[in-house]
mmCIF file of C-alpha atoms in Angstrom:
data_model
loop_
_atom_site.group_PDB
_atom_site.id
_atom_site.type_symbol
_atom_site.label_atom_id
_atom_site.label_comp_id
_atom_site.label_asym_id
_atom_site.label_seq_id
_atom_site.Cartn_x
_atom_site.Cartn_y
_atom_site.Cartn_z
ATOM 1 C CA UNK A 1 115.907 -4.971 -112.417
ATOM 2 C CA UNK A 2 112.589 -3.978 -112.183
ATOM 3 C CA UNK A 3 109.431 -6.272 -112.959
ATOM 4 C CA UNK A 4 107.601 -5.143 -116.131
ATOM 5 C CA UNK A 5 103.884 -5.174 -117.093
ATOM 6 C CA UNK A 6 103.573 -8.125 -118.987
ATOM 7 C CA UNK A 7 103.938 -8.144 -123.183
ATOM 8 C CA UNK A 8 102.233 -8.720 -125.789
ATOM 9 C CA UNK A 9 103.610 -10.933 -128.545
ATOM 10 C CA UNK A 10 104.744 -7.702 -130.433
ATOM 11 C CA UNK A 11 106.827 -7.148 -128.075
ATOM 12 C CA UNK A 12 109.241 -10.336 -128.194
ATOM 13 C CA UNK A 13 110.119 -12.228 -131.430
ATOM 14 C CA UNK A 14 111.795 -15.745 -130.934
ATOM 15 C CA UNK A 15 113.848 -16.871 -134.136
ATOM 16 C CA UNK A 16 114.774 -20.348 -133.801
ATOM 17 C CA UNK A 17 115.827 -23.562 -135.488
ATOM 18 C CA UNK A 18 113.175 -25.472 -133.496
ATOM 19 C CA UNK A 19 114.356 -28.576 -132.858
ATOM 20 C CA UNK A 20 117.829 -27.167 -131.554
ATOM 21 C CA UNK A 21 118.059 -27.954 -127.783
ATOM 22 C CA UNK A 22 120.235 -24.170 -127.071
ATOM 23 C CA UNK A 23 117.017 -23.012 -128.586
ATOM 24 C CA UNK A 24 114.552 -25.271 -126.230
ATOM 25 C CA UNK A 25 116.281 -23.437 -123.649
ATOM 26 C CA UNK A 26 114.928 -19.873 -124.426
ATOM 27 C CA UNK A 27 111.914 -21.063 -125.156
ATOM 28 C CA UNK A 28 111.368 -23.034 -122.015
ATOM 29 C CA UNK A 29 112.352 -19.635 -120.132
ATOM 30 C CA UNK A 30 109.199 -17.562 -121.882
ATOM 31 C CA UNK A 31 107.043 -20.573 -121.177
ATOM 32 C CA UNK A 32 107.857 -21.249 -117.634
ATOM 33 C CA UNK A 33 107.245 -17.614 -117.166
ATOM 34 C CA UNK A 34 103.780 -17.231 -119.470
ATOM 35 C CA UNK A 35 105.143 -14.299 -121.570
ATOM 36 C CA UNK A 36 103.660 -14.209 -124.908
ATOM 37 C CA UNK A 37 106.058 -13.946 -128.067
ATOM 38 C CA UNK A 38 106.003 -14.545 -131.457
ATOM 39 C CA UNK A 39 108.066 -17.512 -132.923
ATOM 40 C CA UNK A 40 110.007 -17.701 -136.238
ATOM 41 C CA UNK A 41 110.889 -20.916 -137.071
ATOM 42 C CA UNK A 42 114.245 -21.786 -139.263
ATOM 43 C CA UNK A 43 116.033 -24.217 -140.532
ATOM 44 C CA UNK A 44 119.901 -24.281 -139.965
ATOM 45 C CA UNK A 45 122.163 -23.419 -142.452
ATOM 46 C CA UNK A 46 118.885 -20.856 -144.120
ATOM 47 C CA UNK A 47 118.635 -19.084 -141.297
ATOM 48 C CA UNK A 48 120.581 -16.434 -141.898
ATOM 49 C CA UNK A 49 117.283 -15.040 -144.115
ATOM 50 C CA UNK A 50 115.831 -14.343 -140.739
ATOM 51 C CA UNK A 51 118.533 -13.537 -138.301
ATOM 52 C CA UNK A 52 120.653 -10.717 -140.391
ATOM 53 C CA UNK A 53 117.532 -8.178 -140.666
ATOM 54 C CA UNK A 54 118.736 -7.705 -136.646
ATOM 55 C CA UNK A 55 122.444 -8.072 -136.665
ATOM 56 C CA UNK A 56 124.243 -5.172 -135.361
ATOM 57 C CA UNK A 57 127.918 -4.454 -135.076
ATOM 58 C CA UNK A 58 128.085 -4.804 -131.772
ATOM 59 C CA UNK A 59 125.752 -8.420 -132.036
ATOM 60 C CA UNK A 60 128.073 -11.397 -131.117
ATOM 61 C CA UNK A 61 127.650 -15.201 -131.158
ATOM 62 C CA UNK A 62 127.123 -17.398 -127.870
ATOM 63 C CA UNK A 63 130.229 -18.525 -126.317
ATOM 64 C CA UNK A 64 131.614 -21.122 -128.093
ATOM 65 C CA UNK A 65 133.615 -21.179 -131.035
ATOM 66 C CA UNK A 66 130.406 -22.567 -133.462
ATOM 67 C CA UNK A 67 128.666 -19.712 -133.091
ATOM 68 C CA UNK A 68 128.092 -16.141 -134.826
ATOM 69 C CA UNK A 69 126.484 -13.088 -134.685
ATOM 70 C CA UNK A 70 124.158 -15.071 -136.752
ATOM 71 C CA UNK A 71 123.401 -17.603 -135.043
ATOM 72 C CA UNK A 72 119.788 -18.760 -132.860
ATOM 73 C CA UNK A 73 118.469 -18.532 -130.691
ATOM 74 C CA UNK A 74 118.039 -14.775 -131.404
ATOM 75 C CA UNK A 75 115.641 -12.640 -128.897
ATOM 76 C CA UNK A 76 114.404 -9.680 -130.743
ATOM 77 C CA UNK A 77 113.051 -7.197 -128.066
ATOM 78 C CA UNK A 78 110.503 -4.730 -129.436
ATOM 79 C CA UNK A 79 111.633 -5.771 -133.371
ATOM 80 C CA UNK A 80 109.343 -2.637 -134.499
ATOM 81 C CA UNK A 81 112.314 -0.711 -132.820
ATOM 82 C CA UNK A 82 115.196 0.699 -134.952
ATOM 83 C CA UNK A 83 118.087 -0.179 -134.092
ATOM 84 C CA UNK A 84 116.884 -3.783 -132.790
ATOM 85 C CA UNK A 85 118.144 -4.719 -129.429
ATOM 86 C CA UNK A 86 118.479 -8.267 -129.326
ATOM 87 C CA UNK A 87 120.028 -11.031 -127.218
ATOM 88 C CA UNK A 88 121.675 -13.924 -129.117
ATOM 89 C CA UNK A 89 122.748 -16.424 -126.181
ATOM 90 C CA UNK A 90 120.692 -18.971 -124.900
ATOM 91 C CA UNK A 91 121.436 -18.194 -121.328
ATOM 92 C CA UNK A 92 121.712 -14.583 -121.508
ATOM 93 C CA UNK A 93 117.862 -15.294 -122.825
ATOM 94 C CA UNK A 94 116.819 -16.871 -120.085
ATOM 95 C CA UNK A 95 118.449 -14.271 -117.411
ATOM 96 C CA UNK A 96 116.512 -11.428 -119.045
ATOM 97 C CA UNK A 97 112.912 -13.728 -118.940
ATOM 98 C CA UNK A 98 114.037 -14.065 -114.888
ATOM 99 C CA UNK A 99 115.227 -10.370 -114.089
ATOM 100 C CA UNK A 100 111.723 -8.793 -116.138
ATOM 101 C CA UNK A 101 109.263 -11.325 -115.345
ATOM 102 C CA UNK A 102 109.850 -12.783 -112.193
ATOM 103 C CA UNK A 103 108.608 -12.109 -108.422
ATOM 104 C CA UNK A 104 112.732 -11.422 -108.008
ATOM 105 C CA UNK A 105 112.685 -14.121 -105.423
ATOM 106 C CA UNK A 106 113.255 -17.724 -104.382
ATOM 107 C CA UNK A 107 108.988 -17.789 -103.992
ATOM 108 C CA UNK A 108 106.249 -17.152 -106.416
ATOM 109 C CA UNK A 109 104.505 -13.709 -106.029
ATOM 110 C CA UNK A 110 101.406 -11.824 -107.087
ATOM 111 C CA UNK A 111 102.709 -8.510 -108.696
ATOM 112 C CA UNK A 112 100.357 -6.135 -110.177
ATOM 113 C CA UNK A 113 97.758 -8.189 -110.355
ATOM 114 C CA UNK A 114 99.449 -11.664 -111.950
ATOM 115 C CA UNK A 115 101.302 -14.011 -110.491
ATOM 116 C CA UNK A 116 104.877 -14.566 -111.191
ATOM 117 C CA UNK A 117 106.962 -17.192 -111.017
ATOM 118 C CA UNK A 118 110.391 -17.273 -108.786
ATOM 119 C CA UNK A 119 113.416 -16.145 -110.265
ATOM 120 C CA UNK A 120 115.263 -19.420 -111.907
ATOM 121 C CA UNK A 121 118.420 -17.896 -110.493
ATOM 122 C CA UNK A 122 117.582 -17.313 -107.093
ATOM 123 C CA UNK A 123 114.967 -20.109 -106.399
ATOM 124 C CA UNK A 124 117.009 -21.940 -104.087
ATOM 125 C CA UNK A 125 117.989 -18.775 -102.329
ATOM 126 C CA UNK A 126 120.370 -15.582 -103.058
ATOM 127 C CA UNK A 127 123.718 -17.549 -101.274
ATOM 128 C CA UNK A 128 122.967 -20.433 -103.963
ATOM 129 C CA UNK A 129 123.066 -18.008 -106.901
ATOM 130 C CA UNK A 130 126.712 -19.183 -107.787
ATOM 131 C CA UNK A 131 126.194 -22.730 -107.743
ATOM 132 C CA UNK A 132 123.333 -22.081 -110.392
ATOM 133 C CA UNK A 133 125.914 -20.392 -112.327
ATOM 134 C CA UNK A 134 127.994 -23.040 -112.009
ATOM 135 C CA UNK A 135 126.416 -25.353 -113.034
ATOM 136 C CA UNK A 136 124.512 -23.388 -116.154
ATOM 137 C CA UNK A 137 127.784 -22.877 -117.197
ATOM 138 C CA UNK A 138 129.333 -26.361 -117.086
ATOM 139 C CA UNK A 139 125.872 -27.828 -119.053
ATOM 140 C CA UNK A 140 126.387 -25.137 -121.665
ATOM 141 C CA UNK A 141 129.429 -23.455 -122.114
ATOM 142 C CA UNK A 142 132.928 -24.515 -124.494
ATOM 143 C CA UNK A 143 133.488 -27.997 -124.951
ATOM 144 C CA UNK A 144 129.870 -29.302 -122.634
ATOM 145 C CA UNK A 145 127.181 -31.652 -122.202
ATOM 146 C CA UNK A 146 125.662 -29.108 -125.439
ATOM 147 C CA UNK A 147 128.437 -30.223 -127.778
ATOM 148 C CA UNK A 148 128.408 -33.801 -127.116
ATOM 149 C CA UNK A 149 124.917 -34.205 -127.209
ATOM 150 C CA UNK A 150 124.125 -32.437 -129.897
ATOM 151 C CA UNK A 151 127.270 -34.097 -131.776
ATOM 152 C CA UNK A 152 126.051 -37.545 -130.880
ATOM 153 C CA UNK A 153 122.740 -36.708 -131.902
ATOM 154 C CA UNK A 154 124.202 -35.282 -135.106
ATOM 155 C CA UNK A 155 126.181 -38.386 -136.082
ATOM 156 C CA UNK A 156 123.151 -40.974 -135.582
ATOM 157 C CA UNK A 157 120.524 -38.870 -138.175
ATOM 158 C CA UNK A 158 123.280 -37.526 -140.342
ATOM 159 C CA UNK A 159 126.326 -40.158 -141.033
ATOM 160 C CA UNK A 160 124.400 -43.250 -140.250
ATOM 161 C CA UNK A 161 121.454 -42.591 -141.719
ATOM 162 C CA UNK A 162 122.718 -42.989 -145.367
ATOM 163 C CA UNK A 163 119.312 -41.602 -146.835
ATOM 164 C CA UNK A 164 118.795 -38.498 -144.468
ATOM 165 C CA UNK A 165 115.505 -40.030 -143.913
ATOM 166 C CA UNK A 166 114.932 -37.905 -140.783
ATOM 167 C CA UNK A 167 116.685 -35.158 -141.372
ATOM 168 C CA UNK A 168 114.625 -34.503 -144.588
ATOM 169 C CA UNK A 169 111.727 -34.718 -143.153
ATOM 170 C CA UNK A 170 112.833 -32.255 -140.615
ATOM 171 C CA UNK A 171 111.558 -28.865 -142.996
ATOM 172 C CA UNK A 172 107.718 -30.405 -142.835
ATOM 173 C CA UNK A 173 107.203 -31.004 -139.092
ATOM 174 C CA UNK A 174 109.283 -28.415 -137.986
ATOM 175 C CA UNK A 175 106.166 -26.189 -139.045
ATOM 176 C CA UNK A 176 108.327 -23.660 -141.551
ATOM 177 C CA UNK A 177 106.671 -21.499 -144.721
ATOM 178 C CA UNK A 178 106.519 -23.571 -148.065
ATOM 179 C CA UNK A 179 109.401 -21.841 -149.560
ATOM 180 C CA UNK A 180 111.671 -22.676 -146.741
ATOM 181 C CA UNK A 181 110.208 -26.445 -147.122
ATOM 182 C CA UNK A 182 111.174 -26.262 -150.716
ATOM 183 C CA UNK A 183 114.824 -24.766 -150.306
ATOM 184 C CA UNK A 184 115.275 -27.570 -147.600
ATOM 185 C CA UNK A 185 113.930 -30.198 -150.033
ATOM 186 C CA UNK A 186 117.005 -29.611 -152.737
ATOM 187 C CA UNK A 187 119.431 -28.455 -149.988
ATOM 188 C CA UNK A 188 119.507 -30.919 -146.971
ATOM 189 C CA UNK A 189 122.323 -33.154 -148.638
ATOM 190 C CA UNK A 190 124.781 -30.507 -149.040
ATOM 191 C CA UNK A 191 123.674 -28.838 -145.691
ATOM 192 C CA UNK A 192 124.249 -32.208 -143.719
ATOM 193 C CA UNK A 193 127.541 -32.440 -145.279
ATOM 194 C CA UNK A 194 128.535 -28.792 -144.366
ATOM 195 C CA UNK A 195 127.044 -29.704 -140.695
ATOM 196 C CA UNK A 196 129.260 -32.860 -140.237
ATOM 197 C CA UNK A 197 132.553 -30.934 -141.816
ATOM 198 C CA UNK A 198 131.547 -27.789 -139.645
ATOM 199 C CA UNK A 199 131.319 -29.783 -136.434
ATOM 200 C CA UNK A 200 133.402 -32.783 -136.596
ATOM 201 C CA UNK A 201 130.921 -35.468 -136.645
ATOM 202 C CA UNK A 202 131.912 -38.403 -137.293
ATOM 203 C CA UNK A 203 132.433 -41.793 -135.741
ATOM 204 C CA UNK A 204 135.568 -41.507 -133.596
ATOM 205 C CA UNK A 205 134.094 -38.142 -132.159
ATOM 206 C CA UNK A 206 130.625 -39.240 -131.595
ATOM 207 C CA UNK A 207 131.919 -41.865 -129.583
ATOM 208 C CA UNK A 208 134.257 -39.291 -127.795
ATOM 209 C CA UNK A 209 130.884 -37.457 -127.049
ATOM 210 C CA UNK A 210 129.327 -40.419 -125.987
ATOM 211 C CA UNK A 211 131.728 -40.909 -123.588
ATOM 212 C CA UNK A 212 131.302 -37.473 -122.527
ATOM 213 C CA UNK A 213 127.490 -37.765 -121.992
ATOM 214 C CA UNK A 214 127.527 -40.912 -119.754
ATOM 215 C CA UNK A 215 130.368 -38.896 -117.836
ATOM 216 C CA UNK A 216 128.658 -35.970 -117.124
ATOM 217 C CA UNK A 217 125.093 -37.926 -116.438
ATOM 218 C CA UNK A 218 126.965 -39.712 -113.457
ATOM 219 C CA UNK A 219 128.129 -36.349 -112.573
ATOM 220 C CA UNK A 220 124.604 -35.283 -112.379
ATOM 221 C CA UNK A 221 123.024 -38.535 -110.864
ATOM 222 C CA UNK A 222 126.013 -37.183 -107.560
ATOM 223 C CA UNK A 223 124.207 -33.771 -107.034
ATOM 224 C CA UNK A 224 120.087 -36.115 -106.790
ATOM 225 C CA UNK A 225 119.654 -36.776 -103.206
ATOM 226 C CA UNK A 226 116.445 -37.015 -101.304
ATOM 227 C CA UNK A 227 117.471 -33.710 -99.435
ATOM 228 C CA UNK A 228 118.067 -31.982 -102.145
ATOM 229 C CA UNK A 229 115.943 -33.107 -104.998
ATOM 230 C CA UNK A 230 116.781 -30.584 -107.589
ATOM 231 C CA UNK A 231 120.784 -30.063 -109.011
ATOM 232 C CA UNK A 232 121.726 -26.626 -107.359
ATOM 233 C CA UNK A 233 119.748 -27.237 -104.258
ATOM 234 C CA UNK A 234 116.066 -27.785 -102.764
ATOM 235 C CA UNK A 235 113.948 -25.903 -105.676
ATOM 236 C CA UNK A 236 113.663 -25.920 -109.366
ATOM 237 C CA UNK A 237 116.456 -23.841 -111.190
ATOM 238 C CA UNK A 238 117.946 -22.436 -114.204
ATOM 239 C CA UNK A 239 120.141 -25.310 -113.477
ATOM 240 C CA UNK A 240 117.832 -27.580 -113.898
ATOM 241 C CA UNK A 241 116.456 -26.125 -117.654
ATOM 242 C CA UNK A 242 120.172 -26.239 -118.871
ATOM 243 C CA UNK A 243 120.649 -29.764 -117.928
ATOM 244 C CA UNK A 244 117.459 -31.032 -119.118
ATOM 245 C CA UNK A 245 117.233 -29.200 -122.659
ATOM 246 C CA UNK A 246 120.707 -30.343 -123.093
ATOM 247 C CA UNK A 247 120.813 -33.771 -122.024
ATOM 248 C CA UNK A 248 116.990 -33.841 -124.369
ATOM 249 C CA UNK A 249 119.135 -35.310 -127.884
ATOM 250 C CA UNK A 250 120.618 -37.705 -126.041
ATOM 251 C CA UNK A 251 117.795 -39.534 -124.287
ATOM 252 C CA UNK A 252 115.104 -38.724 -127.248
ATOM 253 C CA UNK A 253 113.316 -36.516 -125.671
ATOM 254 C CA UNK A 254 110.348 -35.913 -127.983
ATOM 255 C CA UNK A 255 106.915 -33.626 -128.122
ATOM 256 C CA UNK A 256 104.906 -36.150 -126.497
ATOM 257 C CA UNK A 257 107.492 -35.962 -123.275
ATOM 258 C CA UNK A 258 106.940 -32.437 -123.528
ATOM 259 C CA UNK A 259 109.540 -30.763 -125.771
ATOM 260 C CA UNK A 260 108.637 -27.691 -127.032
ATOM 261 C CA UNK A 261 108.722 -28.758 -130.609
ATOM 262 C CA UNK A 262 108.882 -31.653 -132.944
ATOM 263 C CA UNK A 263 111.943 -33.554 -132.328
ATOM 264 C CA UNK A 264 113.150 -37.064 -133.489
ATOM 265 C CA UNK A 265 112.270 -39.197 -130.613
ATOM 266 C CA UNK A 266 114.072 -42.216 -130.018
ATOM 267 C CA UNK A 267 111.922 -44.984 -131.596
ATOM 268 C CA UNK A 268 113.846 -43.117 -134.796
ATOM 269 C CA UNK A 269 117.038 -44.090 -133.933
ATOM 270 C CA UNK A 270 119.175 -47.064 -134.473
ATOM 271 C CA UNK A 271 118.743 -49.497 -132.042
ATOM 272 C CA UNK A 272 122.048 -49.711 -130.380
ATOM 273 C CA UNK A 273 121.533 -45.452 -130.177
ATOM 274 C CA UNK A 274 118.058 -46.918 -128.669
ATOM 275 C CA UNK A 275 120.012 -48.687 -126.112
ATOM 276 C CA UNK A 276 122.254 -46.224 -125.217
ATOM 277 C CA UNK A 277 119.278 -43.829 -124.615
ATOM 278 C CA UNK A 278 117.252 -46.108 -122.269
ATOM 279 C CA UNK A 279 120.223 -46.858 -120.577
ATOM 280 C CA UNK A 280 120.692 -42.820 -119.855
ATOM 281 C CA UNK A 281 116.909 -42.827 -118.985
ATOM 282 C CA UNK A 282 117.351 -45.477 -116.164
ATOM 283 C CA UNK A 283 119.914 -43.090 -114.271
ATOM 284 C CA UNK A 284 118.659 -40.438 -111.659
ATOM 285 C CA UNK A 285 119.861 -37.934 -113.878
ATOM 286 C CA UNK A 286 118.035 -39.076 -116.780
ATOM 287 C CA UNK A 287 115.038 -39.628 -114.650
ATOM 288 C CA UNK A 288 115.172 -35.779 -113.600
ATOM 289 C CA UNK A 289 115.045 -35.097 -116.710
ATOM 290 C CA UNK A 290 111.930 -36.840 -117.566
ATOM 291 C CA UNK A 291 110.556 -35.885 -114.382
ATOM 292 C CA UNK A 292 111.378 -31.700 -115.265
ATOM 293 C CA UNK A 293 110.080 -32.337 -118.509
ATOM 294 C CA UNK A 294 106.844 -33.772 -117.318
ATOM 295 C CA UNK A 295 105.916 -31.225 -114.321
ATOM 296 C CA UNK A 296 107.869 -27.956 -114.941
ATOM 297 C CA UNK A 297 107.823 -27.527 -118.857
ATOM 298 C CA UNK A 298 105.354 -24.914 -119.055
ATOM 299 C CA UNK A 299 102.801 -24.280 -122.186
ATOM 300 C CA UNK A 300 102.868 -21.242 -124.220
ATOM 301 C CA UNK A 301 100.848 -18.535 -122.919
ATOM 302 C CA UNK A 302 97.507 -17.115 -124.777
ATOM 303 C CA UNK A 303 99.209 -14.787 -127.193
ATOM 304 C CA UNK A 304 102.106 -16.672 -128.990
ATOM 305 C CA UNK A 305 101.821 -16.967 -132.277
ATOM 306 C CA UNK A 306 104.448 -18.375 -135.150
ATOM 307 C CA UNK A 307 105.642 -15.718 -137.020
ATOM 308 C CA UNK A 308 106.448 -15.921 -141.057
ATOM 309 C CA UNK A 309 108.417 -13.573 -143.209
ATOM 310 C CA UNK A 310 107.283 -12.626 -147.078
ATOM 311 C CA UNK A 311 103.373 -13.226 -146.896
ATOM 312 C CA UNK A 312 104.628 -16.346 -144.731
ATOM 313 C CA UNK A 313 106.171 -18.201 -147.321
ATOM 314 C CA UNK A 314 109.224 -18.361 -144.798
#
């Protein structure tokens, strides 16, 4: 694909559940390439009101059984066109950003007067592109790290916190419209119950996910060496982004550490959960995530904006 000229925020609408780690991956990819976009933030359970207008007969969910054509992140390319062109999977959105707005090589390059960052799938070299893709799929598809870290974090928030104190304030912290905040205030207990049932969140599943998270951190720790400080080779790639964002819930990465929106930080969890997060942070894999956020998590491009429906109410 040819490198596209840089767009304005009207060319890309990114619909996100802001604290979701899969949504953070799509946001990171756009920020890494300094692509202006409009972000429409929605709450879980209420997101269909925003995604429904862009769902087409050929739309599909992400690559796991919990996703539907209405799932987020949803990227709408040139949302003013009919029918809309949408991309539903965080990895597909990352690939779109890389193929459309990168240097198309392992090195940055100046194209049409604009400095383009390396292609996140080619940055380790063409011969290692399959390795980047293999790691990306390992972390994000099927019964993967992304599923386990979300289940573990949701168990801490939805099951152990009987007052749902963190869950209750999420709408206010997520910068959504006033109507969403009001609906969330009345509906958050019901949505919490539905999520626990739908995602099979309970003490046993959380314990199983904790074991899976530890195993994945141990595996990733073996990939990091002085000769190869990144997961797929000697350069930052989509594999590093994918592991960093999908490990974030298990590490309690907050906004001050680079997360792209408000997210529960580790200090708000129970003491034993905080201790688990801290143990993970001390592993080579955990330190790698913190470094990725510190050194490679870009900031929004000039021209990015928040998008709301219904006169700003949603």
